[in-house]
Short mmCIF file of C-alpha atoms and ligand atoms in Angstrom, two decimals:
data_model
loop_
_atom_site.label_atom_id
_atom_site.label_comp_id
_atom_site.label_asym_id
_atom_site.label_seq_id
_atom_site.Cartn_x
_atom_site.Cartn_y
_atom_site.Cartn_z
CA MET T 1 -25.91 48.93 24.25
CA SER T 2 -26.88 45.65 22.63
CA ASP T 3 -28.43 43.06 24.88
CA LYS T 4 -26.81 40.21 23.00
CA LEU T 5 -23.57 38.63 24.11
CA ILE T 6 -21.40 37.64 21.14
CA VAL T 7 -19.70 34.28 21.62
CA PHE T 8 -16.23 34.10 20.04
CA ASP T 9 -14.75 30.62 20.18
CA THR T 10 -10.98 30.25 20.06
CA THR T 11 -10.64 26.49 20.63
CA LEU T 12 -8.91 26.13 17.26
CA ARG T 13 -6.43 28.93 17.91
CA ASP T 14 -5.77 29.64 21.59
CA GLY T 15 -6.98 26.13 22.49
CA GLU T 16 -4.54 24.60 20.07
CA GLN T 17 -1.73 26.48 21.82
CA SER T 18 -2.07 24.08 24.80
CA PRO T 19 0.99 21.87 24.80
CA GLY T 20 0.05 18.62 23.05
CA ALA T 21 -3.33 19.83 21.77
CA SER T 22 -2.34 20.19 18.14
CA MET T 23 -5.01 19.01 15.73
CA THR T 24 -4.87 17.81 12.16
CA HIS T 25 -6.42 19.77 9.31
CA GLU T 26 -9.39 17.41 9.06
CA GLU T 27 -9.94 17.46 12.83
CA LYS T 28 -10.02 21.26 12.82
CA VAL T 29 -12.63 21.33 10.08
CA ARG T 30 -14.71 18.79 12.01
CA ILE T 31 -14.54 20.87 15.18
CA ALA T 32 -15.39 24.05 13.22
CA LYS T 33 -18.52 22.36 11.85
CA GLN T 34 -19.56 21.38 15.37
CA LEU T 35 -18.97 24.97 16.53
CA GLU T 36 -21.22 26.13 13.72
CA LYS T 37 -23.91 23.68 14.92
CA LEU T 38 -23.42 25.11 18.39
CA ARG T 39 -24.15 28.48 16.76
CA VAL T 40 -21.11 30.35 18.02
CA ASP T 41 -21.01 33.79 16.45
CA ILE T 42 -17.31 33.77 15.60
CA ILE T 43 -14.90 30.90 15.09
CA GLU T 44 -11.24 31.82 15.44
CA ALA T 45 -10.00 29.19 13.02
CA GLY T 46 -6.28 29.67 13.61
CA PHE T 47 -3.27 31.84 13.01
CA ALA T 48 -2.87 31.74 9.23
CA ALA T 49 0.71 33.03 9.18
CA ALA T 50 1.96 30.33 11.59
CA SER T 51 2.64 27.76 8.86
CA ASN T 52 1.34 26.59 5.50
CA GLY T 53 -0.68 23.97 7.34
CA ASP T 54 -2.36 26.60 9.51
CA PHE T 55 -3.04 28.76 6.46
CA GLU T 56 -4.73 25.81 4.70
CA SER T 57 -6.81 24.99 7.78
CA VAL T 58 -8.07 28.56 8.11
CA ARG T 59 -8.85 28.56 4.40
CA ALA T 60 -10.72 25.24 4.52
CA ILE T 61 -12.76 26.41 7.51
CA ALA T 62 -13.51 29.75 5.85
CA LEU T 63 -14.95 27.87 2.88
CA ALA T 64 -16.79 25.21 4.88
CA ILE T 65 -18.55 27.46 7.39
CA LYS T 66 -21.62 29.39 6.34
CA ASP T 67 -23.38 30.58 9.48
CA SER T 68 -20.58 31.73 11.80
CA THR T 69 -18.03 34.44 11.09
CA VAL T 70 -14.58 32.92 10.53
CA CYS T 71 -11.61 34.74 11.99
CA SER T 72 -7.83 34.47 11.72
CA LEU T 73 -5.33 35.82 14.20
CA ALA T 74 -2.52 38.01 12.85
CA ARG T 75 0.30 39.85 14.56
CA ALA T 76 0.28 43.56 13.87
CA ASN T 77 2.39 43.38 10.72
CA ASP T 78 1.58 43.45 7.01
CA ARG T 79 2.72 39.91 6.24
CA ASP T 80 0.59 38.27 8.95
CA ILE T 81 -2.41 40.38 8.05
CA ALA T 82 -2.07 39.62 4.34
CA ARG T 83 -1.86 35.87 5.09
CA ALA T 84 -4.97 36.12 7.26
CA GLY T 85 -6.78 38.12 4.57
CA GLU T 86 -5.86 35.60 1.86
CA ALA T 87 -6.82 32.59 3.97
CA LEU T 88 -10.22 34.14 4.69
CA ARG T 89 -10.97 35.01 1.08
CA GLY T 90 -14.22 33.31 0.08
CA ALA T 91 -15.66 33.21 3.59
CA ASN T 92 -19.30 34.16 3.96
CA SER T 93 -18.31 36.45 6.79
CA ALA T 94 -14.68 37.08 7.77
CA ARG T 95 -12.84 38.81 10.59
CA ILE T 96 -9.16 39.66 11.02
CA HIS T 97 -7.97 39.69 14.61
CA THR T 98 -4.76 41.61 15.02
CA PHE T 99 -2.85 42.23 18.23
CA ILE T 100 0.24 43.73 19.79
CA ALA T 101 1.43 43.81 23.38
CA THR T 102 0.86 47.06 25.27
CA SER T 103 2.19 46.45 28.79
CA VAL T 104 5.50 48.06 29.71
CA LEU T 105 6.91 44.64 30.53
CA HIS T 106 6.01 43.13 27.15
CA MET T 107 6.96 46.20 25.15
CA GLU T 108 10.37 46.50 26.81
CA LYS T 109 11.36 42.88 27.29
CA LYS T 110 9.55 41.00 24.54
CA LEU T 111 9.04 43.44 21.69
CA ARG T 112 11.96 45.78 22.52
CA MET T 113 9.87 48.63 21.21
CA THR T 114 9.01 52.04 22.59
CA PRO T 115 5.37 52.88 23.38
CA ASP T 116 5.34 55.26 20.40
CA GLN T 117 6.47 52.50 18.07
CA VAL T 118 3.78 50.15 19.43
CA PHE T 119 1.16 52.89 19.03
CA GLU T 120 2.14 53.41 15.41
CA GLN T 121 2.31 49.72 14.58
CA ALA T 122 -1.14 49.08 16.07
CA ARG T 123 -2.66 51.91 14.05
CA LEU T 124 -1.01 50.87 10.79
CA ALA T 125 -1.99 47.24 11.30
CA VAL T 126 -5.67 48.08 11.59
CA ARG T 127 -5.42 50.44 8.60
CA PHE T 128 -3.79 47.66 6.54
CA ALA T 129 -6.33 45.05 7.64
CA ARG T 130 -9.15 47.19 6.29
CA GLN T 131 -7.99 46.34 2.79
CA TYR T 132 -9.33 42.85 3.42
CA THR T 133 -12.42 43.32 5.58
CA ASP T 134 -14.34 45.87 7.62
CA ASN T 135 -14.65 43.37 10.45
CA ILE T 136 -11.47 43.95 12.46
CA GLU T 137 -10.70 43.02 16.01
CA PHE T 138 -7.79 44.56 17.85
CA SER T 139 -6.33 43.10 21.05
CA PRO T 140 -3.89 44.85 23.31
CA GLU T 141 -1.95 41.80 24.47
CA ASP T 142 -1.32 41.78 28.24
CA GLY T 143 -3.97 44.51 28.20
CA SER T 144 -5.01 43.98 31.82
CA ARG T 145 -1.46 44.78 32.98
CA SER T 146 -1.08 47.80 30.67
CA ASP T 147 -1.02 51.44 31.70
CA PRO T 148 -4.61 52.76 31.25
CA ASP T 149 -3.41 56.11 29.85
CA PHE T 150 -1.37 54.41 27.15
CA LEU T 151 -4.20 51.97 26.42
CA CYS T 152 -6.65 54.84 25.99
CA ARG T 153 -4.31 56.40 23.45
CA VAL T 154 -3.82 53.19 21.46
CA LEU T 155 -7.43 52.05 21.56
CA GLU T 156 -8.84 55.42 20.54
CA ALA T 157 -6.46 55.41 17.57
CA VAL T 158 -7.27 51.88 16.41
CA ILE T 159 -11.01 52.52 16.66
CA ALA T 160 -10.49 55.66 14.59
CA GLU T 161 -8.70 53.47 12.01
CA GLY T 162 -11.70 51.14 11.85
CA ALA T 163 -11.30 48.45 14.52
CA THR T 164 -14.82 47.23 15.26
CA THR T 165 -14.03 45.03 18.26
CA ILE T 166 -11.65 45.81 21.13
CA ASN T 167 -10.57 42.76 23.07
CA VAL T 168 -8.97 43.48 26.44
CA ALA T 169 -6.73 40.45 26.90
CA ASP T 170 -5.86 39.13 30.33
CA THR T 171 -3.04 37.23 28.69
CA VAL T 172 -1.41 35.80 31.81
CA GLY T 173 -4.52 35.30 33.94
CA TYR T 174 -3.50 38.00 36.43
CA ALA T 175 -6.78 39.87 36.67
CA VAL T 176 -9.32 39.64 39.48
CA PRO T 177 -13.00 40.07 38.66
CA GLU T 178 -14.04 43.45 40.06
CA GLN T 179 -10.81 45.16 39.10
CA TYR T 180 -10.91 43.75 35.55
CA GLY T 181 -14.54 44.80 35.12
CA GLU T 182 -13.79 48.31 36.35
CA PHE T 183 -10.69 48.49 34.19
CA ILE T 184 -12.80 47.91 31.08
CA ARG T 185 -15.54 50.28 32.24
CA ASN T 186 -12.94 52.96 32.83
CA LEU T 187 -11.47 52.52 29.35
CA ARG T 188 -14.90 52.70 27.77
CA GLU T 189 -15.75 55.84 29.71
CA ARG T 190 -12.51 57.61 28.90
CA ILE T 191 -12.16 56.79 25.20
CA PRO T 192 -14.26 59.27 23.20
CA ASN T 193 -15.06 56.87 20.32
CA SER T 194 -15.46 53.74 22.50
CA ASP T 195 -19.09 53.37 21.40
CA LYS T 196 -17.92 52.67 17.82
CA ALA T 197 -16.57 49.26 18.87
CA VAL T 198 -17.86 46.15 20.60
CA TRP T 199 -15.82 45.48 23.74
CA SER T 200 -14.61 41.99 24.37
CA VAL T 201 -13.08 39.92 27.17
CA HIS T 202 -10.34 37.32 26.74
CA CYS T 203 -9.29 35.72 30.02
CA HIS T 204 -6.82 33.00 30.92
CA ASP T 205 -7.32 30.70 33.87
CA ASP T 206 -3.98 30.83 35.68
CA LEU T 207 -5.70 31.76 38.96
CA GLY T 208 -8.85 29.81 38.17
CA LEU T 209 -10.66 33.10 37.53
CA ALA T 210 -11.15 33.11 33.76
CA VAL T 211 -14.93 32.65 33.85
CA ALA T 212 -15.39 34.99 36.83
CA ASN T 213 -13.23 37.66 35.17
CA SER T 214 -15.09 37.32 31.87
CA LEU T 215 -18.44 37.68 33.63
CA ALA T 216 -17.19 40.76 35.52
CA GLY T 217 -15.94 42.25 32.25
CA ILE T 218 -19.42 41.73 30.87
CA LYS T 219 -21.42 42.88 33.88
CA ILE T 220 -19.25 45.70 35.23
CA GLY T 221 -17.24 46.58 32.13
CA GLY T 222 -20.06 46.38 29.62
CA ALA T 223 -18.26 43.95 27.30
CA ARG T 224 -20.57 42.36 24.75
CA GLN T 225 -18.23 39.73 23.34
CA VAL T 226 -16.70 36.85 25.29
CA GLU T 227 -13.75 34.85 24.00
CA CYS T 228 -13.78 31.27 25.19
CA THR T 229 -12.96 27.69 24.35
CA ILE T 230 -14.65 24.31 24.59
CA ASN T 231 -13.64 22.53 27.81
CA ALA T 232 -11.60 25.66 28.73
CA LEU T 233 -8.78 24.40 26.52
CA GLY T 234 -5.99 26.93 26.11
CA GLU T 235 -2.46 28.01 26.80
CA ARG T 236 -1.18 26.92 30.28
CA ALA T 237 -4.21 26.65 32.62
CA GLY T 238 -6.56 27.33 29.73
CA ASN T 239 -9.10 29.95 28.69
CA CYS T 240 -12.55 30.91 29.79
CA SER T 241 -14.79 27.86 29.39
CA LEU T 242 -17.46 28.37 26.73
CA GLU T 243 -19.90 26.00 28.39
CA GLU T 244 -19.56 27.67 31.79
CA VAL T 245 -19.78 31.27 30.65
CA VAL T 246 -22.70 30.56 28.32
CA MET T 247 -24.66 28.61 30.91
CA ALA T 248 -23.96 31.27 33.56
CA VAL T 249 -25.37 33.98 31.31
CA LYS T 250 -28.35 31.84 30.32
CA THR T 251 -29.15 30.46 33.76
CA ARG T 252 -28.76 33.87 35.41
CA LYS T 253 -30.49 35.92 32.74
CA ASP T 254 -32.25 37.64 35.64
CA TYR T 255 -28.85 39.08 36.61
CA PHE T 256 -27.00 39.55 33.32
CA GLY T 257 -30.00 40.46 31.17
CA LEU T 258 -28.28 39.14 28.04
CA ASP T 259 -29.15 36.76 25.23
CA VAL T 260 -26.79 34.31 23.60
CA ASP T 261 -27.52 32.52 20.34
CA ILE T 262 -25.86 29.28 21.41
CA ASP T 263 -27.76 26.02 20.86
CA THR T 264 -26.89 24.64 24.27
CA ALA T 265 -27.95 21.09 23.35
CA GLN T 266 -24.81 20.99 21.20
CA ILE T 267 -22.51 21.67 24.16
CA MET T 268 -21.93 18.03 25.15
CA PRO T 269 -21.27 16.82 21.59
CA ALA T 270 -18.77 19.69 21.21
CA SER T 271 -17.10 18.86 24.51
CA ARG T 272 -16.79 15.17 23.65
CA LEU T 273 -15.47 15.92 20.19
CA VAL T 274 -12.78 18.30 21.42
CA SER T 275 -11.69 16.01 24.21
CA GLY T 276 -11.60 12.96 21.92
CA ILE T 277 -9.53 14.74 19.31
CA THR T 278 -7.08 16.49 21.61
CA GLY T 279 -6.80 13.81 24.28
CA PHE T 280 -7.51 16.42 26.97
CA VAL T 281 -9.87 14.48 29.18
CA VAL T 282 -12.59 16.41 31.01
CA GLN T 283 -12.38 16.11 34.80
CA PRO T 284 -15.49 14.40 36.27
CA ASN T 285 -16.38 17.34 38.51
CA LYS T 286 -16.04 19.96 35.75
CA ALA T 287 -19.11 22.21 35.61
CA ILE T 288 -21.62 21.50 32.83
CA VAL T 289 -19.62 18.86 30.89
CA GLY T 290 -18.00 16.74 33.63
CA ALA T 291 -19.43 13.24 34.15
CA ASN T 292 -20.63 14.21 37.65
CA ALA T 293 -22.04 17.61 36.72
CA PHE T 294 -25.60 16.35 36.93
CA ALA T 295 -25.09 13.23 39.07
CA HIS T 296 -26.75 13.41 42.45
CA ALA T 297 -24.83 10.96 44.59
CA SER T 298 -26.08 11.79 48.05
CA GLY T 299 -29.38 10.31 49.15
CA ILE T 300 -30.66 13.66 50.40
CA HIS T 301 -30.08 15.31 47.03
CA GLN T 302 -31.61 12.40 45.11
CA ASP T 303 -34.69 12.59 47.28
CA GLY T 304 -34.97 16.34 46.67
CA VAL T 305 -34.52 16.00 42.91
CA LEU T 306 -37.16 13.29 42.72
CA LYS T 307 -39.67 15.46 44.61
CA ALA T 308 -38.95 18.63 42.62
CA ARG T 309 -35.87 18.83 40.43
CA GLN T 310 -35.34 22.57 41.05
CA THR T 311 -34.43 21.79 44.69
CA TYR T 312 -30.90 20.85 43.67
CA GLU T 313 -30.81 21.38 39.88
CA ILE T 314 -30.42 24.83 38.39
CA MET T 315 -30.09 23.56 34.83
CA ARG T 316 -31.47 20.53 33.00
CA ALA T 317 -28.92 17.99 31.86
CA GLU T 318 -30.75 17.53 28.56
CA ASP T 319 -30.53 21.27 27.83
CA VAL T 320 -26.77 21.01 27.52
CA GLY T 321 -26.86 17.82 25.49
CA TRP T 322 -26.65 15.16 28.18
CA ALA T 323 -29.40 13.17 26.46
CA ALA T 324 -29.04 9.41 26.79
CA ASN T 325 -26.57 8.17 24.21
CA LYS T 326 -28.28 7.32 20.95
CA ILE T 327 -27.43 4.06 19.29
CA VAL T 328 -26.81 5.08 15.73
CA LEU T 329 -25.48 2.07 13.90
CA GLY T 330 -25.00 -1.65 14.40
CA LYS T 331 -23.51 -4.79 12.95
CA LEU T 332 -25.97 -4.89 10.07
CA SER T 333 -25.54 -1.27 8.98
CA GLY T 334 -24.24 -0.98 5.44
CA ARG T 335 -21.64 1.28 3.86
CA ASN T 336 -24.24 3.82 2.75
CA ALA T 337 -25.71 4.20 6.24
CA PHE T 338 -22.19 4.57 7.61
CA LYS T 339 -21.28 7.18 5.00
CA GLN T 340 -24.48 9.10 5.68
CA ARG T 341 -23.73 9.15 9.42
CA LEU T 342 -20.21 10.41 8.75
CA HIS T 343 -21.73 13.22 6.73
CA GLU T 344 -24.26 14.08 9.46
CA LEU T 345 -21.41 14.27 11.96
CA GLY T 346 -19.49 16.66 9.72
CA ILE T 347 -16.79 14.07 9.00
CA GLU T 348 -15.60 14.47 5.42
CA LEU T 349 -13.04 11.83 4.51
CA ASP T 350 -10.94 12.92 1.59
CA SER T 351 -11.21 9.82 -0.63
CA GLU T 352 -13.35 6.76 -1.24
CA GLN T 353 -10.41 4.69 -0.05
CA ALA T 354 -10.46 6.54 3.30
CA VAL T 355 -14.21 5.83 3.58
CA ASN T 356 -13.59 2.15 2.79
CA GLU T 357 -10.86 1.94 5.42
CA ALA T 358 -13.04 3.65 8.03
CA PHE T 359 -15.93 1.33 7.12
CA ALA T 360 -13.69 -1.70 7.58
CA ARG T 361 -12.72 -0.43 11.05
CA PHE T 362 -16.40 0.17 11.79
CA LYS T 363 -17.30 -3.42 10.79
CA ASP T 364 -14.49 -4.72 12.94
CA LEU T 365 -15.75 -2.69 15.89
CA ALA T 366 -19.39 -3.70 15.30
CA ASP T 367 -18.34 -7.35 15.46
CA ARG T 368 -17.00 -6.80 18.95
CA LYS T 369 -19.44 -4.21 20.26
CA SER T 370 -23.18 -4.55 19.63
CA GLU T 371 -24.11 -0.86 19.91
CA ILE T 372 -22.25 1.84 18.06
CA PHE T 373 -22.68 5.47 19.19
CA ASP T 374 -21.67 8.75 17.58
CA GLU T 375 -18.73 8.95 19.99
CA ASP T 376 -17.50 5.59 18.67
CA ILE T 377 -17.61 6.89 15.12
CA HIS T 378 -15.66 10.02 16.01
CA ALA T 379 -13.07 7.85 17.76
CA LEU T 380 -12.92 5.57 14.75
CA VAL T 381 -11.76 8.34 12.45
CA SER T 382 -9.71 10.41 14.93
CA GLY T 383 -6.01 9.70 14.84
CA GLU T 384 -6.37 7.56 11.73
CA GLN T 385 -5.89 10.37 9.29
CA GLY T 386 -3.74 13.42 8.70
CA GLU T 387 -0.46 13.79 10.51
CA ALA T 388 -1.11 10.96 12.90
CA GLY T 389 -2.48 8.36 10.49
CA GLU T 390 -0.05 9.06 7.69
CA GLY T 391 2.92 8.78 10.00
CA ALA T 392 5.54 6.11 9.99
CA TYR T 393 3.83 3.79 12.46
CA ARG T 394 0.55 1.95 12.23
CA PHE T 395 -0.91 -0.55 14.64
CA VAL T 396 -1.51 -4.05 13.23
CA ALA T 397 -2.09 -6.55 16.05
CA LEU T 398 -1.34 -7.31 19.65
CA ALA T 399 -1.17 -10.37 21.88
CA GLN T 400 -0.57 -10.09 25.57
CA ARG T 401 -0.44 -12.46 28.49
CA SER T 402 -0.92 -11.53 32.08
CA GLU T 403 -1.64 -13.65 35.08
CA THR T 404 -1.62 -12.86 38.78
CA GLY T 405 1.89 -13.35 40.11
CA GLU T 406 3.49 -13.42 36.63
CA ARG T 407 5.22 -10.60 34.80
CA PRO T 408 2.99 -9.55 31.85
CA HIS T 409 4.28 -10.08 28.34
CA ALA T 410 3.23 -8.30 25.11
CA ARG T 411 3.83 -9.05 21.45
CA VAL T 412 3.01 -6.05 19.27
CA VAL T 413 2.84 -6.07 15.50
CA PHE T 414 2.99 -2.67 13.83
CA SER T 415 4.17 -1.24 10.57
CA GLU T 416 6.99 1.22 10.16
CA ASN T 417 6.92 3.05 6.84
CA GLY T 418 4.85 0.18 5.46
CA LYS T 419 7.19 -2.59 6.72
CA GLU T 420 5.87 -4.96 9.38
CA VAL T 421 7.70 -5.12 12.70
CA VAL T 422 7.12 -7.66 15.47
CA ALA T 423 8.33 -6.61 18.92
CA GLU T 424 8.05 -8.35 22.27
CA ALA T 425 8.73 -7.30 25.84
CA GLN T 426 7.72 -7.70 29.43
CA GLY T 427 6.54 -4.99 31.78
CA ASN T 428 5.01 -4.46 35.18
CA GLY T 429 1.56 -4.40 33.59
CA PRO T 430 0.09 -5.15 30.14
CA VAL T 431 0.32 -1.50 29.03
CA ASP T 432 3.88 -1.18 30.27
CA ALA T 433 4.82 -4.39 28.43
CA THR T 434 3.17 -3.04 25.25
CA VAL T 435 5.02 0.27 25.39
CA ASN T 436 8.27 -1.54 26.19
CA ALA T 437 7.76 -3.79 23.17
CA ILE T 438 7.22 -0.80 20.85
CA GLU T 439 10.18 1.02 22.36
CA SER T 440 12.46 -2.03 22.03
CA HIS T 441 12.31 -1.37 18.30
CA VAL T 442 11.64 2.37 17.98
CA ARG T 443 13.98 3.74 20.71
CA SER T 444 12.29 7.12 20.53
CA ASP T 445 14.03 8.68 23.51
CA ALA T 446 10.71 10.31 24.38
CA GLU T 447 9.48 10.83 27.91
CA LEU T 448 5.94 9.72 28.77
CA LEU T 449 4.27 12.64 30.55
CA LEU T 450 0.74 11.32 30.80
CA PHE T 451 -1.17 8.09 30.34
CA SER T 452 -4.92 8.23 30.84
CA VAL T 453 -7.83 5.93 30.05
CA ASN T 454 -11.37 7.09 29.64
CA ALA T 455 -14.56 5.21 28.71
CA ILE T 456 -15.99 6.78 25.54
CA THR T 457 -19.57 5.80 26.32
CA THR T 458 -21.13 3.96 29.25
CA GLY T 459 -20.93 0.35 30.42
CA THR T 460 -18.06 -2.10 30.36
CA GLU T 461 -18.70 -2.72 26.66
CA SER T 462 -17.54 0.83 25.96
CA GLN T 463 -14.42 1.56 23.98
CA GLY T 464 -11.55 2.75 26.12
CA GLU T 465 -10.00 5.97 24.89
CA VAL T 466 -6.36 6.25 25.82
CA THR T 467 -4.24 9.39 25.77
CA MET T 468 -0.45 9.16 25.80
CA ARG T 469 1.42 12.46 26.12
CA LEU T 470 5.05 12.33 25.03
CA SER T 471 7.78 14.91 25.24
CA ARG T 472 11.06 15.06 23.35
CA SER T 473 13.48 17.96 22.98
CA GLY T 474 10.93 20.40 24.40
CA ARG T 475 8.14 19.29 22.06
CA ILE T 476 4.97 17.87 23.61
CA VAL T 477 2.42 15.80 21.71
CA ASN T 478 -0.72 13.84 22.57
CA GLY T 479 -1.57 10.53 20.94
CA VAL T 480 -5.10 9.21 21.23
CA GLY T 481 -6.23 5.63 20.56
CA ALA T 482 -9.58 3.92 21.04
CA ASP T 483 -10.56 0.27 21.21
CA PRO T 484 -12.77 -1.96 23.36
CA ASP T 485 -9.46 -3.53 24.51
CA ILE T 486 -7.63 -0.82 26.45
CA VAL T 487 -4.23 -2.41 25.88
CA VAL T 488 -4.80 -2.19 22.13
CA ALA T 489 -6.04 1.40 22.62
CA SER T 490 -2.80 2.12 24.49
CA ALA T 491 -0.67 0.73 21.67
CA LYS T 492 -2.59 2.84 19.14
CA ALA T 493 -2.25 5.96 21.30
CA TYR T 494 1.48 5.41 21.76
CA LEU T 495 2.09 4.90 18.03
CA SER T 496 -0.05 7.95 17.22
CA ALA T 497 2.03 10.07 19.63
CA LEU T 498 5.26 8.78 18.03
CA ASN T 499 3.91 9.78 14.61
CA LYS T 500 3.15 13.28 15.84
CA LEU T 501 6.64 13.58 17.33
CA GLN T 502 8.03 12.84 13.89
CA SER T 503 5.92 15.34 11.99
CA PRO T 504 7.83 18.53 11.16
CA VAL T 505 7.27 21.67 13.28
CA GLU T 506 7.56 24.77 11.18
CA LYS T 507 4.97 26.69 13.12
CA VAL T 508 5.46 30.21 14.45
CA HIS T 509 3.95 30.86 17.89
CA ALA T 510 1.77 33.96 17.58
CA GLN T 511 2.76 35.28 20.96
CA GLY T 512 6.44 34.42 20.70
CA VAL T 513 8.81 37.26 19.94
O1 KIV P 1 -4.00 35.77 25.52
C1 KIV P 1 -3.82 36.60 24.63
O2 KIV P 1 -3.30 37.70 24.84
C2 KIV P 1 -4.17 36.23 23.27
C3 KIV P 1 -4.20 37.33 22.29
C4 KIV P 1 -3.62 36.94 20.99
C5 KIV P 1 -5.58 37.87 22.19
O3 KIV P 1 -4.52 35.10 23.01
ZN1 ZN P 2 -5.06 34.01 24.88
#
């Protein structure tokens, strides 16, 4: 048994399935490059058959990434597998991840297939996938709630067909640690060819047990691949958190006895990038990447840490990338320095005009904020391109008046399909007045589900990053906007969410029917 734990990141696939977490093509490539810097072994870049857009994103990531294996999800049918295979063509190292549900509940109610039909389809899918690559992962969906006898039959057959990784999915987050670990151990012991595959865990966090279940699958079950996401992003309550599972295995190497190749100093940059792009803010008390994770508020703890940091610290903040923010650019930085920094951050703008526009926004920001950090640069380009930036609405200017005892008033100037609109309204606060002004013209009929403000860096000079989550006709989107003025950031976030609501949805959900 290998003593290395393979880290399979699915932020771009399962993470993107979180309502509102959809990312543009360029944002996905940027995240993939950060995942490569983090040295994840496998990047699940998406579900190529979901839409042409998803296909293109998987393809772009397959071509851009050199050090990690790039993977596409595919349902267990020829069309999905062929799309995955085509999208991955040209990758340095490619994997096809195919799956089909194996629990009685899913087979009967969702697939309306008999166990024999599922068995056959799983086998044929793996056989077909081998035309494209020898690196094939098979997942029994709802595996943790499947009958072990049936699973043994299916998994033995898919390994015989050439599946090299078996991923026991706890699709609905139902598992509990010991039982899940023993479930996997039992499968491995009973399946005669189980040693021909790497066993993997894929856990959802519905009961808050995703990390614990993954660790039990590793320790008790002998799994040597963990599927996880940055900031635990994922369907419903999310997936197993990459930062938590990796740091648990590293910090407790005495217990797990495993190595991971992750460059942990890249964890914080990855966390910030994913949260900035998706608008899913990290809670302050979140392990490893939350703002309080290494803050010692109580006097007793501070005293202990000052005397000997190991008294209350089991990890070093700097080891996971909590180094003091680095000032990277300023008011006097020129276009070339800016372009070079974009490149170093993995931000590839698709034309010189896009670089010029981003540079103009940078100059504008540098006039108002003396120190510019990497986070500011990411925020500067997020939401300004792709689906969001090319949408109908663009922010132009804002004036607002608020005084104690008076009802705030906002005047927002924005463009709609290139035509300037001026809208004014009052509200019970400056942000409310701003949204009312936009809505007085747009009349989107959308419901605001979430409004949150977060400081991108430290100090009151920081840009505020605002997330607005809108819902309309069952569709949920997140808009993100950043500016040193949080009312302006709110207007940008609201317009960005409206743009996303307008973009067409032609995407197939992998785990739908
Ligand atoms: O949760 C799940 O079952 C999945 C599979 C596609 C592996 O995401
Ligand atoms: Zn999942």
